């Protein structure tokens, strides 16, 4: 059993393609259509954290085991009052933390979707930067049928992807949509035959991996920035600091402080 950040994984598989720059996180509960329970989500967060920290990883694939489902959302059989309950008996909505983690991860995250992506699973798919779907993929919200809703990114990100009318249709009617329909409404990036899903996903990953990691990182932050308010600006701003710390000008300040002398910024240009 692979151990990530100290503990063994049960609900999730985590793989890295040696020398490729690709990490893959697979929700591994096919008997439940890859529904997540608190443990699943916690394990996914550990994997995403590892993928973020690993300098050899440039792209992360998120997928579900088998061809029947990407993810069917929260596991309704462990839903208690106030959230989804694990062995510690504490009700949790910790998938919300996972959504934020995917959003903030400074590397592209690609959803590779076969079968059902519904409920909280469809929202995870929306949080990913790119979605490659198999022709058997099915998308939709079931929340209003099972007494749930996602009024966070599940609503705000949805409306940005598909527009107001369609977002209201998806949430109010709780219908299911096929891959072609999802493509037409802007929920996903492309549709491929199921047997070519992994191959096509790797093509997209390798194309991304050829590009400047810093450009990708700043672009992801930039594309998030306005939508995410102060948190979005903080993410984008952090990249400015990261780049500034790599300049002579930034380091003059640090050196002067450590050498107990006044900083000399006179040689640095003031660009128009
Ligand atoms: O809205 C939120 C949140 C909002 C805010 C904050 C946090 C949130 C966290 C989560 C969620 C949600 O995700 S709410 C939405 C929860 N998900 C659903 O309502 C989907 C329920 N599942 C289905 O509609 C269908 O199973 C399916 C369309 C995905 C697949 O249908 P299919 O192929 O006909 O298979 P089915 O026979 O229904 O399912 C196979 C097995 O998997 C069944 O178990 P079995 O009878 O064999 O013992 C089924 O019960 C189980 N299963 C599937 N999905 C779930 C599930 N068990 C528990 N929870 C599931 N989500």
Coordinates of C-alpha atoms and ligand atoms in Angstrom, one line a residue:
X1 CA 0.0 0.0 0.0
X2 CA 1.6 3.3 -1.0
X3 CA 2.2 5.7 1.9
X4 CA 1.7 9.4 1.2
X5 CA 2.6 12.0 3.9
X6 CA 2.9 9.4 6.5
X7 CA -0.2 7.3 6.1
X8 CA -1.3 4.5 3.8
X9 CA -3.9 5.1 1.1
X10 CA -7.1 3.0 1.1
X11 CA -9.7 4.9 -1.0
X12 CA -7.3 6.5 -3.5
X13 CA -4.5 5.3 -5.8
X14 CA -1.6 7.7 -6.3
X15 CA 0.9 7.2 -9.1
X16 CA 3.7 9.2 -10.7
X17 CA 5.0 8.5 -14.2
X18 CA 8.8 8.2 -13.7
X19 CA 10.6 11.0 -15.5
X20 CA 7.4 12.3 -17.1
X21 CA 6.3 15.0 -14.7
X22 CA 2.8 13.6 -14.4
X23 CA 1.1 12.5 -11.2
X24 CA -2.2 10.7 -11.2
X25 CA -4.8 10.5 -8.4
X26 CA -7.5 7.9 -8.8
X27 CA -10.6 7.7 -6.7
X28 CA -10.8 3.9 -6.0
X29 CA -14.3 3.1 -4.8
X30 CA -15.8 1.8 -8.1
X31 CA -18.4 -0.3 -6.2
X32 CA -19.9 3.0 -5.1
X33 CA -19.4 4.8 -8.4
X34 CA -16.3 6.4 -6.8
X35 CA -18.4 8.3 -4.2
X36 CA -16.2 10.1 -1.7
X37 CA -16.4 9.7 2.1
X38 CA -14.3 11.9 4.4
X39 CA -11.4 9.5 4.3
X40 CA -11.4 9.6 0.4
X41 CA -11.3 13.3 0.4
X42 CA -8.6 13.5 3.1
X43 CA -6.4 11.0 1.1
X44 CA -6.9 13.0 -2.1
X45 CA -5.8 16.1 -0.3
X46 CA -2.6 14.4 0.9
X47 CA -1.9 13.3 -2.7
X48 CA -2.5 16.8 -4.1
X49 CA -0.2 18.1 -1.4
X50 CA 2.5 15.7 -2.4
X51 CA 2.0 16.6 -6.1
X52 CA 2.3 20.3 -5.3
X53 CA 5.5 19.8 -3.3
X54 CA 7.2 17.5 -5.7
X55 CA 9.3 19.6 -8.1
X56 CA 9.3 16.8 -10.6
X57 CA 5.5 17.0 -11.0
X58 CA 4.3 19.4 -13.6
X59 CA 0.7 18.2 -14.2
X60 CA -1.8 16.3 -12.1
X61 CA -4.5 14.0 -13.5
X62 CA -7.6 13.4 -11.4
X63 CA -9.7 10.4 -12.3
X64 CA -11.9 7.6 -11.1
X65 CA -11.3 3.9 -11.1
X66 CA -13.0 2.0 -13.9
X67 CA -15.1 3.2 -16.9
X68 CA -18.5 3.5 -15.0
X69 CA -17.7 6.6 -13.0
X70 CA -15.4 9.5 -12.4
X71 CA -17.1 10.3 -9.1
X72 CA -20.7 10.2 -7.9
X73 CA -20.2 12.9 -5.2
X74 CA -20.6 12.5 -1.5
X75 CA -21.2 8.9 -0.2
X76 CA -24.9 9.1 0.9
X77 CA -24.5 6.0 3.0
X78 CA -22.2 7.9 5.5
X79 CA -24.1 11.2 5.3
X80 CA -25.1 12.2 8.8
X81 CA -26.6 15.4 10.2
X82 CA -24.2 18.1 9.4
X83 CA -21.9 16.3 7.0
X84 CA -20.3 13.1 5.9
X85 CA -19.1 11.0 8.8
X86 CA -16.0 8.9 9.2
X87 CA -14.7 6.7 12.0
X88 CA -14.1 9.8 14.2
X89 CA -17.9 10.4 14.1
X90 CA -17.3 14.1 13.1
X91 CA -19.6 15.3 10.3
X92 CA -17.5 16.9 7.6
X93 CA -17.9 18.7 4.3
X94 CA -14.1 18.4 3.7
X95 CA -14.5 18.2 -0.1
X96 CA -14.8 22.0 0.1
X97 CA -11.2 22.1 1.2
X98 CA -10.2 19.8 -1.6
X99 CA -12.0 22.1 -4.1
X100 CA -9.9 25.0 -2.8
X101 CA -6.7 23.0 -2.9
X102 CA -7.3 22.1 -6.6
X103 CA -8.1 25.7 -7.4
X104 CA -4.9 27.0 -5.7
X105 CA -2.5 24.2 -6.8
X106 CA 0.1 26.1 -8.9
X107 CA 0.2 23.4 -11.5
X108 CA -2.4 22.4 -14.0
X109 CA -4.9 19.7 -12.9
X110 CA -6.6 17.7 -15.6
X111 CA -9.8 15.8 -14.9
X112 CA -10.0 12.5 -16.9
X113 CA -13.7 11.6 -16.9
X114 CA -15.2 8.3 -17.9
X115 CA -18.8 7.5 -16.9
X116 CA -20.7 9.5 -14.2
X117 CA -19.4 12.8 -12.9
X118 CA -22.4 13.8 -10.8
X119 CA -23.1 15.8 -7.7
X120 CA -19.9 16.7 -5.8
X121 CA -18.0 14.7 -8.4
X122 CA -19.2 17.0 -11.2
X123 CA -18.0 19.9 -9.1
X124 CA -14.6 18.4 -8.7
X125 CA -14.5 18.1 -12.5
X126 CA -15.3 21.8 -12.7
X127 CA -12.5 22.7 -10.3
X128 CA -9.9 21.1 -12.5
X129 CA -8.2 23.3 -15.1
X130 CA -9.0 21.1 -18.0
X131 CA -11.5 18.2 -18.5
X132 CA -11.0 15.4 -21.0
X133 CA -14.1 13.3 -21.2
X134 CA -14.8 9.9 -22.7
X135 CA -17.8 9.5 -24.9
X136 CA -19.6 7.6 -22.2
X137 CA -19.3 10.4 -19.7
X138 CA -22.4 11.7 -18.0
X139 CA -22.6 15.0 -16.1
X140 CA -25.1 16.6 -13.8
X141 CA -26.2 17.7 -10.4
X142 CA -28.3 15.4 -8.2
X143 CA -28.2 17.6 -5.0
X144 CA -31.8 18.9 -5.2
X145 CA -33.0 15.3 -5.5
X146 CA -31.0 14.0 -2.5
X147 CA -31.4 17.1 -0.3
X148 CA -28.1 18.8 -1.0
X149 CA -26.6 21.7 -2.8
X150 CA -23.2 23.3 -3.4
X151 CA -23.7 27.1 -3.1
X152 CA -20.0 27.7 -3.3
X153 CA -17.8 27.0 -6.3
X154 CA -20.4 24.5 -7.3
X155 CA -22.6 27.4 -8.2
X156 CA -20.3 30.2 -8.9
X157 CA -17.9 28.3 -11.0
X158 CA -20.8 26.6 -12.8
X159 CA -22.3 29.9 -13.8
X160 CA -19.0 31.1 -15.1
X161 CA -18.5 28.0 -17.2
X162 CA -22.0 27.6 -18.7
X163 CA -23.8 30.9 -18.1
X164 CA -26.8 31.8 -15.9
X165 CA -29.7 30.1 -17.8
X166 CA -27.9 26.8 -18.2
X167 CA -26.6 26.8 -14.6
X168 CA -30.1 27.3 -13.3
X169 CA -31.4 24.5 -15.5
X170 CA -28.7 22.1 -14.3
X171 CA -29.3 22.9 -10.7
X172 CA -33.1 23.3 -10.7
X173 CA -34.0 20.3 -12.9
X174 CA -31.2 18.0 -11.9
X175 CA -31.0 16.3 -15.2
X176 CA -28.1 14.3 -16.6
X177 CA -26.2 15.4 -19.7
X178 CA -24.1 13.4 -22.1
X179 CA -20.5 14.3 -23.0
X180 CA -21.4 16.1 -26.2
X181 CA -23.9 18.2 -24.4
X182 CA -21.4 19.0 -21.7
X183 CA -18.9 20.0 -24.4
X184 CA -21.4 22.3 -26.1
X185 CA -22.2 24.1 -22.9
X186 CA -18.6 24.7 -21.9
X187 CA -18.4 22.3 -19.0
X188 CA -15.5 20.3 -20.5
X189 CA -12.7 20.7 -23.0
X190 CA -13.0 17.7 -25.3
X191 CA -14.7 14.3 -25.9
X192 CA -12.8 11.2 -27.0
X193 CA -13.7 7.5 -27.5
X194 CA -13.5 5.7 -24.1
X195 CA -10.7 3.5 -25.3
X196 CA -8.6 6.6 -26.2
X197 CA -9.3 8.5 -23.0
X198 CA -5.9 7.9 -21.2
X199 CA -3.9 8.3 -24.4
X200 CA -5.5 11.6 -25.3
X201 CA -5.1 12.9 -21.7
X202 CA -1.4 12.1 -21.9
X203 CA -1.2 14.0 -25.1
X204 CA -2.6 17.1 -23.4
X205 CA -0.4 16.6 -20.4
X206 CA 2.8 16.3 -22.5
X207 CA 1.9 19.4 -24.5
X208 CA 1.4 21.4 -21.3
X209 CA 4.6 20.0 -19.9
X210 CA 6.6 21.4 -22.8
X211 CA 5.6 24.9 -21.7
X212 CA 7.2 27.3 -19.1
X213 CA 6.2 26.2 -15.6
X214 CA 6.3 29.7 -14.4
X215 CA 4.1 31.0 -17.2
X216 CA 1.6 28.2 -16.4
X217 CA 1.7 29.0 -12.7
X218 CA 1.2 32.7 -13.1
X219 CA -1.5 32.2 -15.7
X220 CA -3.5 29.8 -13.5
X221 CA -3.3 32.5 -10.7
X222 CA -4.3 35.2 -13.2
X223 CA -7.3 33.2 -14.5
X224 CA -8.4 32.7 -10.9
X225 CA -7.6 36.2 -9.6
X226 CA -10.7 38.3 -10.4
X227 CA -13.1 35.5 -9.7
X228 CA -11.6 34.7 -6.3
X229 CA -11.5 38.2 -4.9
X230 CA -8.9 38.9 -2.2
X231 CA -7.8 35.3 -2.1
X232 CA -7.3 35.4 -5.9
X233 CA -5.2 38.6 -5.7
X234 CA -3.2 37.0 -2.9
X235 CA -2.5 34.0 -5.1
X236 CA -1.4 36.2 -8.0
X237 CA 0.5 38.5 -5.7
X238 CA 2.5 35.6 -4.2
X239 CA 3.8 34.9 -7.7
X240 CA 5.1 38.5 -7.9
X241 CA 7.0 38.0 -4.6
X242 CA 8.3 34.6 -5.8
X243 CA 9.7 36.3 -8.9
X244 CA 11.0 39.3 -7.0
X245 CA 12.9 37.1 -4.5
X246 CA 14.8 35.8 -7.5
X247 CA 16.1 39.2 -8.6
X248 CA 19.2 41.2 -7.7
X249 CA 17.0 44.1 -6.5
X250 CA 15.1 41.8 -4.1
X251 CA 18.3 40.3 -2.8
X252 CA 20.0 43.6 -2.2
X253 CA 17.4 44.4 0.4
X254 CA 17.9 41.0 2.2
X255 CA 21.7 41.3 2.0
X256 CA 21.8 44.8 3.3
X257 CA 19.7 43.8 6.3
X258 CA 21.9 40.9 7.1
X259 CA 25.1 43.0 6.6
X260 CA 23.6 45.7 8.9
X261 CA 24.1 48.4 6.2
X262 CA 21.6 50.7 4.4
X263 CA 20.3 49.1 1.2
X264 CA 21.6 50.5 -2.1
X265 CA 18.8 50.3 -4.7
X266 CA 20.3 53.1 -6.8
X267 CA 21.5 50.8 -9.6
X268 CA 18.1 49.3 -10.3
X269 CA 16.1 50.8 -13.1
X270 CA 12.7 52.5 -12.8
X271 CA 10.9 51.1 -15.8
X272 CA 8.3 53.4 -17.5
Ligands
LIG1 O1 -23.7 18.4 -2.8 C1 -22.6 18.0 -2.1 C2 -22.0 18.9 -1.2 C3 -22.4 20.2 -1.1 C4 -21.8 21.1 -0.2 C5 -20.7 20.7 0.5 C6 -20.2 19.4 0.3 C7 -20.9 18.5 -0.5 C8 -20.5 17.2 -0.7 C9 -21.1 16.3 -1.5 C10 -22.2 16.7 -2.2 C11 -22.9 15.7 -3.1 O2 -22.2 15.1 -3.8 S1 -24.6 15.6 -3.1 C12 -24.9 14.4 -4.4 C13 -24.6 13.0 -4.0 N1 -24.6 12.1 -5.1 C14 -25.7 11.6 -5.7 O3 -26.8 11.9 -5.4 C15 -25.5 10.6 -6.8 C16 -26.1 9.3 -6.4 N2 -25.9 8.2 -7.4 C17 -26.6 8.1 -8.5 O4 -27.4 9.0 -8.9 C18 -26.3 6.9 -9.3 O5 -25.7 5.9 -8.5 C19 -25.4 7.2 -10.5 C20 -26.1 8.1 -11.6 C21 -24.0 7.9 -10.1 C22 -25.0 5.8 -11.2 O6 -26.1 5.1 -11.5 P1 -26.0 3.6 -11.9 O7 -24.9 3.4 -12.9 O8 -27.4 3.1 -12.3 O9 -25.5 2.8 -10.6 P2 -26.2 2.5 -9.2 O10 -26.8 1.2 -9.3 O11 -27.1 3.6 -8.9 O12 -25.0 2.6 -8.2 C23 -24.1 1.5 -8.0 C24 -23.8 1.4 -6.5 O13 -23.1 2.5 -6.1 C25 -25.1 1.3 -5.7 O14 -24.9 0.5 -4.6 P3 -25.5 -0.9 -4.4 O15 -27.0 -0.8 -4.6 O16 -24.9 -1.7 -5.6 O17 -25.1 -1.4 -3.1 C26 -25.3 2.8 -5.3 O18 -26.0 2.9 -4.1 C27 -23.8 3.2 -5.1 N3 -23.7 4.6 -5.2 C28 -23.6 5.4 -6.3 N4 -23.5 6.6 -6.0 C29 -23.5 6.7 -4.7 C30 -23.6 5.4 -4.1 N5 -23.6 5.2 -2.8 C31 -23.5 6.3 -2.0 N6 -23.3 7.5 -2.4 C32 -23.3 7.8 -3.7 N7 -23.2 9.1 -4.1

